[in-house]
Amino acid sequence: AQSVTQLDSQVPVFEEAPVELRCNYSSSVSVYLFWYVQYPNQGLQLLLKYLSGSTLVESINGFEAEFNKSQTSFHLRKPSVHISDTAEYFCAVSPNNAGNMLTFGGGTRLMVKP
Amino acid sequence: EAQVTQNPRYLITVTGKKLTVTCSQNMNHEYMSWYRQDPGLGLRQIYYSMNVEVTDKGDVPEGYKVSRKEKRNFPLILESPSPNQTSLYFCASRRQGNTGELFFGEGSRLTVL
């Protein structure tokens, strides 16, 4: 079984400031890692994922996340946020065996202020 | 356009009145799943289906039923809704395997009085 902890339920930040959304996980097996974003009144959309290879993964809109196996973390960062980044962000893990379970964290609401 | 469609988007009902939330996907995905989203708890899986006629319980299946008679449809049935099932529900689908992107519907907000 696996679990995901997102340490901050809300993160307020000013526009153009950097941001880090924290995600820690626990699992008895190796995992795949995902970040999903939920804009207001919408479903979730995949932002980025780590399956293997380089531990730093990037999205098309400037977010990046780094897989740290020793710290069992997958924190999401952006060097300069925009108002349009205001959304809820979910970290999720899936075992890299034949299973189909995807476990989500509790979510972090990013609030970007002008 | 590739999409997952849920209906209804909003529903207010009363305790004990059976209801069904429909979900349909047009991407020929084998895997479909239902989640409920509650503040501070993230998304919790209710049921999932790996293919037609194959369904299994997720983390919180009590009070729910599902069926998968056709590949594209995966309805969620609440036989006797209770107030603790008031929540935001999401249907999602993806190709088989757990490395791929989950595609979500826009959500169905259910209130049980």
XYZ file of C-alpha atoms in Angstrom:
227
model
C 0.000 0.000 0.000
C 1.107 3.569 -0.534
C 0.191 6.952 0.892
C 0.768 10.542 -0.164
C 1.127 13.588 2.068
C 0.890 17.122 0.770
C 2.206 19.193 3.605
C 0.450 22.456 2.791
C -3.283 22.689 2.226
C -3.013 26.286 0.974
C -0.123 28.305 -0.421
C -0.682 32.040 -0.982
C 1.947 33.739 -3.129
C 2.332 36.976 -5.061
C 2.488 37.009 -8.833
C 6.006 36.506 -10.257
C 7.269 35.004 -6.991
C 8.686 31.471 -6.867
C 6.663 28.666 -5.336
C 7.229 25.137 -4.065
C 4.397 22.688 -3.367
C 5.569 19.825 -1.221
C 4.735 16.152 -1.675
C 6.011 13.183 0.305
C 5.006 9.585 -0.207
C 5.445 6.202 1.398
C 5.390 2.887 -0.405
C 6.688 -0.638 0.041
C 7.507 -0.861 -3.680
C 8.951 1.486 -6.271
C 6.468 3.996 -7.619
C 5.538 6.217 -10.489
C 4.808 9.817 -9.484
C 2.369 12.353 -10.891
C 1.196 15.908 -10.382
C -2.323 16.795 -11.480
C -3.852 20.289 -11.561
C -7.502 21.191 -11.047
C -8.644 24.616 -12.230
C -11.872 25.995 -10.718
C -14.974 24.010 -11.679
C -13.029 21.572 -13.796
C -11.738 18.022 -13.610
C -8.102 17.178 -12.981
C -5.495 17.379 -15.738
C -2.055 15.776 -15.797
C 0.688 18.357 -15.221
C 3.769 16.135 -15.253
C 4.950 12.663 -14.315
C 8.046 10.730 -13.343
C 8.341 7.156 -14.558
C 12.103 6.563 -14.796
C 15.305 8.184 -15.990
C 16.111 11.794 -15.165
C 14.785 12.707 -11.741
C 13.887 16.226 -12.877
C 10.739 16.441 -14.991
C 9.170 19.520 -16.535
C 5.766 20.623 -17.763
C 5.021 22.782 -20.780
C 3.914 25.734 -18.626
C 7.076 26.159 -16.558
C 6.502 23.816 -13.627
C 9.097 21.236 -12.666
C 9.304 18.457 -10.096
C 12.226 16.486 -8.791
C 12.040 12.890 -7.623
C 14.147 12.381 -4.508
C 14.196 8.698 -3.636
C 16.105 9.048 -0.374
C 13.654 11.625 0.948
C 10.639 9.983 -0.738
C 9.609 13.360 -2.099
C 8.351 14.799 -5.362
C 8.064 18.545 -4.765
C 6.605 20.800 -7.460
C 8.269 24.132 -8.199
C 7.875 27.121 -10.449
C 10.351 30.020 -10.482
C 7.753 32.697 -11.305
C 3.999 32.152 -10.967
C 1.167 33.806 -12.874
C -2.375 34.613 -11.804
C -3.500 31.836 -14.165
C -1.634 29.261 -12.052
C -4.250 29.653 -9.320
C -5.631 26.137 -8.930
C -5.539 23.076 -6.719
C -2.602 20.740 -7.233
C -2.633 17.027 -6.433
C 0.334 14.737 -6.046
C -0.312 11.056 -6.827
C 1.632 7.796 -6.772
C 1.166 4.455 -8.439
C 3.118 1.244 -7.821
C 5.356 0.308 -10.743
C 4.256 -3.292 -10.670
C 1.206 -4.649 -12.464
C -1.252 -2.913 -10.178
C -3.658 -0.177 -11.212
C -3.998 1.745 -7.980
C -3.363 5.478 -8.097
C -3.297 7.176 -4.679
C -3.806 10.923 -4.393
C -2.660 13.355 -1.752
C -5.047 15.771 -0.083
C -4.296 18.595 -2.479
C -2.668 22.030 -2.179
C -4.570 25.137 -3.146
C -2.224 27.626 -4.813
C -3.535 31.166 -4.598
C -1.630 33.687 -6.692
C -2.246 37.318 -5.759
C -1.582 40.340 -7.962
C -12.615 15.746 -29.155
C -11.343 13.228 -26.606
C -13.410 13.526 -23.478
C -15.033 11.962 -20.443
C -18.634 13.056 -20.004
C -20.525 12.869 -16.735
C -24.195 13.535 -16.065
C -25.730 15.152 -14.168
C -23.234 17.870 -13.266
C -25.300 18.970 -10.295
C -27.940 17.091 -8.332
C -29.803 17.635 -5.101
C -31.698 14.622 -3.841
C -33.149 13.185 -0.644
C -32.052 10.311 1.527
C -33.001 6.923 0.115
C -33.928 7.980 -3.410
C -31.921 5.855 -5.849
C -29.828 7.734 -8.360
C -27.354 7.027 -11.138
C -24.490 9.188 -12.326
C -23.534 8.311 -15.874
C -20.009 8.370 -17.295
C -19.008 7.911 -20.904
C -15.609 8.130 -22.619
C -14.829 8.263 -26.339
C -11.150 7.268 -26.223
C -11.594 3.465 -26.253
C -9.897 3.263 -22.862
C -9.894 -0.055 -21.048
C -9.575 1.378 -17.543
C -12.266 3.506 -15.914
C -12.629 4.686 -12.345
C -14.827 6.684 -9.991
C -13.480 9.031 -7.321
C -15.048 11.243 -4.724
C -13.392 14.512 -3.721
C -13.876 15.910 -0.234
C -12.066 18.914 1.296
C -8.726 17.956 2.813
C -9.056 14.326 1.757
C -8.064 14.643 -1.883
C -9.539 12.094 -4.250
C -10.526 8.696 -2.958
C -11.259 5.842 -5.304
C -14.714 4.292 -5.088
C -14.639 1.595 -7.789
C -12.611 0.872 -10.861
C -12.899 -1.293 -13.945
C -10.058 -2.750 -15.954
C -12.282 -3.761 -18.851
C -15.816 -4.764 -19.808
C -17.495 -6.885 -17.126
C -14.464 -6.481 -14.811
C -14.978 -4.227 -11.793
C -13.313 -3.981 -8.395
C -13.600 -2.022 -5.175
C -11.449 0.968 -4.437
C -10.836 2.552 -1.056
C -14.399 3.686 -0.270
C -16.918 1.417 -2.041
C -19.596 1.245 0.683
C -22.968 2.517 -0.497
C -22.066 2.465 -4.191
C -22.459 0.082 -7.116
C -21.059 0.146 -10.628
C -21.439 -1.782 -13.848
C -19.367 -2.068 -17.028
C -21.523 -3.610 -19.715
C -19.932 -1.586 -22.518
C -16.388 -0.311 -22.861
C -17.356 3.343 -23.103
C -19.802 3.546 -20.164
C -19.254 3.186 -16.425
C -22.270 4.364 -14.396
C -22.140 4.944 -10.649
C -25.233 3.866 -8.765
C -26.299 5.011 -5.310
C -29.074 2.592 -4.333
C -30.041 4.417 -1.134
C -28.126 7.700 -0.849
C -27.290 9.102 2.565
C -26.062 12.585 3.591
C -22.477 11.320 4.012
C -22.435 10.702 0.268
C -22.737 14.420 -0.371
C -19.578 15.052 -2.359
C -18.002 15.947 -5.696
C -17.669 12.881 -7.907
C -15.244 12.368 -10.770
C -15.126 9.708 -13.428
C -11.789 9.052 -15.115
C -10.384 6.784 -17.802
C -7.036 5.784 -19.268
C -5.389 3.109 -21.346
C -4.484 -0.129 -19.587
C -1.365 0.078 -17.414
C -0.512 2.540 -14.653
C 1.948 4.826 -16.420
C -0.525 6.694 -18.537
C -2.490 9.867 -18.016
C -5.873 9.686 -16.343
C -8.499 11.718 -18.203
C -11.141 13.184 -15.912
C -14.701 14.288 -16.424
C -15.785 17.716 -15.195
C -17.319 16.346 -12.033
C -20.790 15.790 -10.594
C -21.694 17.668 -7.458
C -24.173 15.642 -5.425
C -26.061 16.862 -2.373
C -28.101 14.396 -0.334
C -30.549 16.005 2.093
